[in-house]
mmCIF file of C-alpha atoms in Angstrom:
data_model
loop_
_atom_site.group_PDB
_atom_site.id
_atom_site.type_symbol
_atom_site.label_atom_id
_atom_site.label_comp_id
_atom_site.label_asym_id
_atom_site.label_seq_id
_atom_site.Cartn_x
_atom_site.Cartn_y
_atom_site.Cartn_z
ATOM 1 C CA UNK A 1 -3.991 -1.482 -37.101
ATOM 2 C CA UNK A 2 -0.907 0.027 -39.103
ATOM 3 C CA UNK A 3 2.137 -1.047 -37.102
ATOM 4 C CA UNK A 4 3.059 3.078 -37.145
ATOM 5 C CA UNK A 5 -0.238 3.672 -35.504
ATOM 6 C CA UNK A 6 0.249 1.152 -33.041
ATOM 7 C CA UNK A 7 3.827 2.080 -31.947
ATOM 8 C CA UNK A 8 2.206 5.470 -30.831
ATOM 9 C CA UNK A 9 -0.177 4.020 -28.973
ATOM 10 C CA UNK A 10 2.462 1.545 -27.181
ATOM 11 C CA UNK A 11 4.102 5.227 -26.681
ATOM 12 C CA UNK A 12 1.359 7.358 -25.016
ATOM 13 C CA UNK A 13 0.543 3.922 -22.926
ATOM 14 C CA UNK A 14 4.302 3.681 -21.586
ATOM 15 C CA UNK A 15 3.888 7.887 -20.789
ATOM 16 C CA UNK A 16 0.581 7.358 -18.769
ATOM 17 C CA UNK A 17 1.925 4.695 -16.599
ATOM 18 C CA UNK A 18 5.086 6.948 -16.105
ATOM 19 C CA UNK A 19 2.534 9.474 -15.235
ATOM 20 C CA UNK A 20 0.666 7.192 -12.643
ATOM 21 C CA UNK A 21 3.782 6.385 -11.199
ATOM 22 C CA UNK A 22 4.707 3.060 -12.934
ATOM 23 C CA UNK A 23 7.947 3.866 -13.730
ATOM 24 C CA UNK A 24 9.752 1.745 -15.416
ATOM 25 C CA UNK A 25 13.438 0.558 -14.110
ATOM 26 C CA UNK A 26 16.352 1.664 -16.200
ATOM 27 C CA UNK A 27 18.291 -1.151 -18.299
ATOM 28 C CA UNK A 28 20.551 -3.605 -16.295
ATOM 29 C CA UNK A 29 18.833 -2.348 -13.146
ATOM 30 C CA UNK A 30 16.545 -4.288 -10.775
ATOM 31 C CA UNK A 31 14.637 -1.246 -8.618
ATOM 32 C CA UNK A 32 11.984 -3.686 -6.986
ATOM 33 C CA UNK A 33 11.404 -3.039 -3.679
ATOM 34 C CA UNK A 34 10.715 -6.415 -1.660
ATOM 35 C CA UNK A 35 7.311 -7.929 -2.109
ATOM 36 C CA UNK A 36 8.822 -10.694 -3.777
ATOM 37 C CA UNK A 37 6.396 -12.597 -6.413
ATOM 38 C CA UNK A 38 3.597 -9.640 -5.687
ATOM 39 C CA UNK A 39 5.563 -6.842 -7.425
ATOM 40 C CA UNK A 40 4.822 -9.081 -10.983
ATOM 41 C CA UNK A 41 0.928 -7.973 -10.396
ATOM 42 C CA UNK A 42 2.272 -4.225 -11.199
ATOM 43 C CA UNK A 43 3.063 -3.130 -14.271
ATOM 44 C CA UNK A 44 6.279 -2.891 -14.958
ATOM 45 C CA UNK A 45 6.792 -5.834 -12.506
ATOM 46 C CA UNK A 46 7.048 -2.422 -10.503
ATOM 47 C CA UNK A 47 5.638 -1.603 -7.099
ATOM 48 C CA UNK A 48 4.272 2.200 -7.683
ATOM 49 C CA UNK A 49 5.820 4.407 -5.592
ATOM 50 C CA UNK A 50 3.831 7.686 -6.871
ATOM 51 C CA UNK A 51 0.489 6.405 -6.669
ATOM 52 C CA UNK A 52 -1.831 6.237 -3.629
ATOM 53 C CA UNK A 53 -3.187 2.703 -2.398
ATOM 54 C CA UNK A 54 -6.420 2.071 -1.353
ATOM 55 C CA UNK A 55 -6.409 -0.697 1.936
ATOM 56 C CA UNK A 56 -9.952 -1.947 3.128
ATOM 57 C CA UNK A 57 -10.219 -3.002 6.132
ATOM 58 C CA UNK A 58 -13.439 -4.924 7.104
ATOM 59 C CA UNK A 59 -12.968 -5.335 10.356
ATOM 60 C CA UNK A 60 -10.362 -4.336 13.665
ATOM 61 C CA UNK A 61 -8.480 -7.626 13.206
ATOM 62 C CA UNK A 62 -8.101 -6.512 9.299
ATOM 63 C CA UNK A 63 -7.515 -2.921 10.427
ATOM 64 C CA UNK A 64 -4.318 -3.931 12.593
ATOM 65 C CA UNK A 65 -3.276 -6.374 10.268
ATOM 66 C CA UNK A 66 -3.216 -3.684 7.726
ATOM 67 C CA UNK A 67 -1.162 -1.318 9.723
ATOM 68 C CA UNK A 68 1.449 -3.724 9.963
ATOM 69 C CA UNK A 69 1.506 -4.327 6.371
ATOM 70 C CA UNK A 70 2.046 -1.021 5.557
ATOM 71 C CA UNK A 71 4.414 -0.228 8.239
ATOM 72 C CA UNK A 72 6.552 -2.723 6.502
ATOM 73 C CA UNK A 73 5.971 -1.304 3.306
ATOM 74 C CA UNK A 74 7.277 2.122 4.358
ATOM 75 C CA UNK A 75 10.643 0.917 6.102
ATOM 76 C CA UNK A 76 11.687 -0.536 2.572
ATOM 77 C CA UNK A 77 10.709 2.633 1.454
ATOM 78 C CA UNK A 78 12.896 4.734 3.880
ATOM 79 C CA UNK A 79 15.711 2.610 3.762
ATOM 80 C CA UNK A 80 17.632 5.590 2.521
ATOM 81 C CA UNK A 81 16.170 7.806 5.422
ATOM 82 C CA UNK A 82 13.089 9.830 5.567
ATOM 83 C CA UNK A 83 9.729 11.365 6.769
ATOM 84 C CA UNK A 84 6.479 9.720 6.889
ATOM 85 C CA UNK A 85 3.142 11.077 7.858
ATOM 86 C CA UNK A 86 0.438 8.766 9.684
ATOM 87 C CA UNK A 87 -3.304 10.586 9.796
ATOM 88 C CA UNK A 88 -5.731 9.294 12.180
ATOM 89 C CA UNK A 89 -8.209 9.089 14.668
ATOM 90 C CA UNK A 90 -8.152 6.224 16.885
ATOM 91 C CA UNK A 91 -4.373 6.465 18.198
ATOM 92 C CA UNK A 92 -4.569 2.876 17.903
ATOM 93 C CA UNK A 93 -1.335 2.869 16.715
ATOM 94 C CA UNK A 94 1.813 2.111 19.314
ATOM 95 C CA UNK A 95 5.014 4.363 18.194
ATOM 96 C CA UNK A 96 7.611 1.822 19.737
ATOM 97 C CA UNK A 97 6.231 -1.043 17.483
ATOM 98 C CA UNK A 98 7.048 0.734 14.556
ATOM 99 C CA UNK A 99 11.067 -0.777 16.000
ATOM 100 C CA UNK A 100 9.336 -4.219 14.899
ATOM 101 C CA UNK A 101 9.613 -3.449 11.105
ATOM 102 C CA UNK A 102 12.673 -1.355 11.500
ATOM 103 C CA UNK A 103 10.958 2.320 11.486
ATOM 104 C CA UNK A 104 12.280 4.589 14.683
ATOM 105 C CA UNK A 105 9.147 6.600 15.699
ATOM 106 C CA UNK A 106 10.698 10.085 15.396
ATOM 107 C CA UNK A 107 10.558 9.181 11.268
ATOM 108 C CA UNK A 108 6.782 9.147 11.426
ATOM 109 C CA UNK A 109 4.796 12.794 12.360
ATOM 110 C CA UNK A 110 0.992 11.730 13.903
ATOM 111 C CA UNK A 111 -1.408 13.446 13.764
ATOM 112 C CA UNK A 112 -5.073 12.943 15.142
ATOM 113 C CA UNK A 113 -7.898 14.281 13.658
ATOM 114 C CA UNK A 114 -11.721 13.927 14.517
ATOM 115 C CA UNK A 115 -13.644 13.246 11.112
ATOM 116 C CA UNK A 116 -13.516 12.055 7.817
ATOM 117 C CA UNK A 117 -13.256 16.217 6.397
ATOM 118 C CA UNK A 118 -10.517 17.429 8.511
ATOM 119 C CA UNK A 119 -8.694 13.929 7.568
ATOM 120 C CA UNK A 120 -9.423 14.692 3.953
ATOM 121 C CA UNK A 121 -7.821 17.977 3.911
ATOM 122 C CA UNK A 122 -4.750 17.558 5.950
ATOM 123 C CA UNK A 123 -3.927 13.989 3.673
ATOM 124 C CA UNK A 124 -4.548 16.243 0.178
ATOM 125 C CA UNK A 125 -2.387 18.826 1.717
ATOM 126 C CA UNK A 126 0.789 16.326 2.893
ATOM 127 C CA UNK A 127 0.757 14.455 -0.401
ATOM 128 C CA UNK A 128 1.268 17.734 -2.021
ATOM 129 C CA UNK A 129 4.842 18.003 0.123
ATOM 130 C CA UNK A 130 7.385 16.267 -1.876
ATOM 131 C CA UNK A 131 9.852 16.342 0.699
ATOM 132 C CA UNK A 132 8.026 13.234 2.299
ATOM 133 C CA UNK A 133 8.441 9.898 1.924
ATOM 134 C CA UNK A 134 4.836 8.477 2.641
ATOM 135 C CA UNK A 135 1.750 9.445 3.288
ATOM 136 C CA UNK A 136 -0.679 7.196 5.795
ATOM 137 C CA UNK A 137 -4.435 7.970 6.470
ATOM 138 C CA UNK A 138 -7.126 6.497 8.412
ATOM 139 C CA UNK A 139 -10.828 6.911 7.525
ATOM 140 C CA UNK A 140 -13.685 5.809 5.880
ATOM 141 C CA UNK A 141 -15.531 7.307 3.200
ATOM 142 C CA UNK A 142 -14.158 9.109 -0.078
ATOM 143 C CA UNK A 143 -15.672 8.915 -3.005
ATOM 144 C CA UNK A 144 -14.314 9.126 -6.668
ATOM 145 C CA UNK A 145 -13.030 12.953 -6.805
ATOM 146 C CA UNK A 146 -11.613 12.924 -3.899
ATOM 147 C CA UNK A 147 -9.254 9.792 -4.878
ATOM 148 C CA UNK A 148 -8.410 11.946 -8.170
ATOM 149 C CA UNK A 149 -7.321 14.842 -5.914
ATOM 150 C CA UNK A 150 -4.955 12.673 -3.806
ATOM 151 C CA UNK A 151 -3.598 10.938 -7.126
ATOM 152 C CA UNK A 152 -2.888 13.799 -8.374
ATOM 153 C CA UNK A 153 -1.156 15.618 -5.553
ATOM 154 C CA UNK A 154 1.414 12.553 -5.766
ATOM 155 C CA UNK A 155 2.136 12.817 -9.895
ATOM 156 C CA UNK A 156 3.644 16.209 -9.099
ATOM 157 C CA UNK A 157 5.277 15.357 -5.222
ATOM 158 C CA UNK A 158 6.296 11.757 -5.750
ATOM 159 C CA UNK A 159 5.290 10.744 -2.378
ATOM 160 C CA UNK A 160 3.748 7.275 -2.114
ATOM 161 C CA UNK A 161 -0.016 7.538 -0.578
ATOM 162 C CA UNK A 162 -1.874 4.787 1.406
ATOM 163 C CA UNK A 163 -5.620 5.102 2.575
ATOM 164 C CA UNK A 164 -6.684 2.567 4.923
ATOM 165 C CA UNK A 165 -10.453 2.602 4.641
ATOM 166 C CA UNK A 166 -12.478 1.295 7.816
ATOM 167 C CA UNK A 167 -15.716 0.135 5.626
ATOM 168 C CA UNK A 168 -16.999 -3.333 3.905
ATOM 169 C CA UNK A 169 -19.689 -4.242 1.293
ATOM 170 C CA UNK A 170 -20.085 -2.664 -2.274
ATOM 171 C CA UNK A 171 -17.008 0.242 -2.266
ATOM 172 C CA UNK A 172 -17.690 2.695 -5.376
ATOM 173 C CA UNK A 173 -14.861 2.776 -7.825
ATOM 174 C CA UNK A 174 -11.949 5.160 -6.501
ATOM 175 C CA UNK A 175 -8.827 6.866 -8.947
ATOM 176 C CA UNK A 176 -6.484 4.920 -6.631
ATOM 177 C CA UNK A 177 -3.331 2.444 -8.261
ATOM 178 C CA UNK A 178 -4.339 -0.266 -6.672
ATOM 179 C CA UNK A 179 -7.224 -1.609 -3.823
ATOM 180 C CA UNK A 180 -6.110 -4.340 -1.546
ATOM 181 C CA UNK A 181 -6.943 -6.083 1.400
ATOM 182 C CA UNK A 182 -5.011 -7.718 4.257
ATOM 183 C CA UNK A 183 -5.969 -10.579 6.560
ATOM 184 C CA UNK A 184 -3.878 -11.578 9.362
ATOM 185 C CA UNK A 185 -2.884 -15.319 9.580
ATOM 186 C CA UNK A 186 -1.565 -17.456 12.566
ATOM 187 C CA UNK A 187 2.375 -17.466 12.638
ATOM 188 C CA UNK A 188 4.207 -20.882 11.889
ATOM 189 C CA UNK A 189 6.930 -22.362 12.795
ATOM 190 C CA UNK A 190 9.018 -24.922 11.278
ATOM 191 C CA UNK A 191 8.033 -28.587 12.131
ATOM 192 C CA UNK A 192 4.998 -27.466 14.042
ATOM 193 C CA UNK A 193 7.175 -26.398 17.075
ATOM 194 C CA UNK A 194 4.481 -24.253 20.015
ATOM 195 C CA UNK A 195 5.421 -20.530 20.255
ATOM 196 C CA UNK A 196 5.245 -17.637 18.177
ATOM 197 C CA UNK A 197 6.435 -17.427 14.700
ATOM 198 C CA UNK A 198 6.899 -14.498 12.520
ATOM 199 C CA UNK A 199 4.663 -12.001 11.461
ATOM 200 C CA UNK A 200 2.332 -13.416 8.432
ATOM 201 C CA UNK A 201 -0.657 -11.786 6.330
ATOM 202 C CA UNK A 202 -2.477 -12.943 3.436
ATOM 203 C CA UNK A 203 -2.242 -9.850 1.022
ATOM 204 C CA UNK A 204 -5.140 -9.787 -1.735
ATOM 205 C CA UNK A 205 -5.211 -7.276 -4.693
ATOM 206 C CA UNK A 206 -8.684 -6.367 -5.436
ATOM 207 C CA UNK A 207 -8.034 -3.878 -8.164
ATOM 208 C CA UNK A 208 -5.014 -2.922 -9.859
ATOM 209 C CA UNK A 209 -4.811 -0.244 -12.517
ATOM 210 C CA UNK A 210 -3.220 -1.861 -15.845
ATOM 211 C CA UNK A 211 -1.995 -4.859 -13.595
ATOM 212 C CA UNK A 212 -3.387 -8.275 -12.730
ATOM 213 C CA UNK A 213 -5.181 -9.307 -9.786
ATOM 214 C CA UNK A 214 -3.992 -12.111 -7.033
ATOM 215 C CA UNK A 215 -3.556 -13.672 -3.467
ATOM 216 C CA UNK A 216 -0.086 -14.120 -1.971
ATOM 217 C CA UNK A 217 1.001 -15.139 1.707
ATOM 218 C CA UNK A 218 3.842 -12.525 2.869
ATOM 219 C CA UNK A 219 5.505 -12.801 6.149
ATOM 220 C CA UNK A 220 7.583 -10.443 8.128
ATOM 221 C CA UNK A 221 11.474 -12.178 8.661
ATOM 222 C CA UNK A 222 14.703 -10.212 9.092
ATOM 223 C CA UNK A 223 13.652 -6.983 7.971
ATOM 224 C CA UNK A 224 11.968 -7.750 4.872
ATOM 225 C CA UNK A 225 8.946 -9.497 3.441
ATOM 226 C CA UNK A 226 9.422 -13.399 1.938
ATOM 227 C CA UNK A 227 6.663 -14.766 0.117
ATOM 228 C CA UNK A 228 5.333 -17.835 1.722
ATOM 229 C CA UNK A 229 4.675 -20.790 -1.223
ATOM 230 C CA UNK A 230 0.998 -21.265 -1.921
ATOM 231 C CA UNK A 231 1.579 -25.476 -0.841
ATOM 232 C CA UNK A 232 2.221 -24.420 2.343
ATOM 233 C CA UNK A 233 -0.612 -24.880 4.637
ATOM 234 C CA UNK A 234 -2.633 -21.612 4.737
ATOM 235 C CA UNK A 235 -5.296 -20.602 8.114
ATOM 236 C CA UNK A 236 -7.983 -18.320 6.876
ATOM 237 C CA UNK A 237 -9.668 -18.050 9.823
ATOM 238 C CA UNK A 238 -8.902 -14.670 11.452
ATOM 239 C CA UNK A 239 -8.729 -14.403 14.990
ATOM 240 C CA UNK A 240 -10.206 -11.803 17.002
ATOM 241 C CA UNK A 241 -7.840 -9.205 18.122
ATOM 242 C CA UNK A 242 -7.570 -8.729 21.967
#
């Protein structure tokens, strides 16, 4: 290939990540936002803000590990202040916990809806608003063109999107950045000492658009995630919620 003909192409690849929200940070400036080591799966070495994120969760233990994961997620993302939106049906969520990962419940607007087409609608509709931070949703089927709708609605709004999907097994391919899963894991604390340790998940990226795959242990410590090194001893077993 003519090196002129591949410079375009290196061009029009840099403008369609910019498009899907993997923006690039400007010279001399780290803009990373706290996932430590997992950020390098992104392109860029970017987490992308103006994409939407697809979360599966298998299971209820995966289900509230995942909320907790992504309640993190949006209190480095309204650092600066801001609105978020949570969509769901269960009310499984508790408002005051949101303290936990530093998010004060009168940041986040609920509402509860009763099926997967009223959920649908209202999510498409709030990732349109670009005066919100975040977008959350609960629910558990969308297919392919409904993924494109809410990836679009965030290229012109900026707001980041996150699905939480309550299904396992074969998933069809969705327009979404990135597809992950979260598994809860036992706390630890240092020298084996009995009590409660900090929060901890084991984060896996299924799919990532124009980005590499991976496994990384995350945990929950003065108002931020650290990465956990892969030598440390690692519990997959999850343990049953309640």
């Amino acid at each position: 290939m003519a090196p002129a003909h591949q410079h375009i192409i290196q061009r029009l690849q840099r403008q369609i990540l910019q498009w899907e929200g993997y923006k690039p940070p400007e010279m001399g400036r780290k803009d990373t936002l706290g996932l430590g080591p997992l950020e390098s799966a992104f392109p860029n070495g970017v987490f992308p803000k103006c994409s939407v994120h697809e979360l599966i969760c298998a299971n209820t233990e995966q289900a509230a590990a995942t909320g907790g994961l992504v309640t993190g997620i949006i209190s480095l993302l309204m650092q600066q202040g801001g609105v978020c939106i949570w969509i769901a049906r269960s009310r499984r969520l508790f408002p005051p916990a949101l303290k936990t990962f530093g998010v004060a419940p009168h940041q986040v607007i609920f509402i509860s809806l009763q099926n997967d087409a009223d959920t649908l609608w209202v999510t498409e509709e709030a990732l349109k608003c670009p005066g919100l931070t975040a977008v959350v949703c609960e629910l558990q089927n969308m297919d392919f063109k409904q993924s494109q709708r809410f990836q679009r609605a965030v290229e012109h709004s900026r707001v980041t999107g996150f699905v939480l999907r309550n299904a396992k097994g074969n998933l069809s391919s969705t327009a979404c950045a990135a597809r992950w899963q979260i598994r809860p894991l036992p706390s630890a604390l240092p020298q084996g000492l009995p009590g409660l340790g900090f929060l901890r998940w084991q984060a896996d990226l299924l799919k990532v658009r124009n980005g590499h795959t991976g496994s990384w242990i995350l945990q929950w410590m003065d108002g931020g995630f650290i990465n956990v090194p892969s030598q440390a001893p690692q519990i997959r077993e999850e343990r049953k919620v309640g």
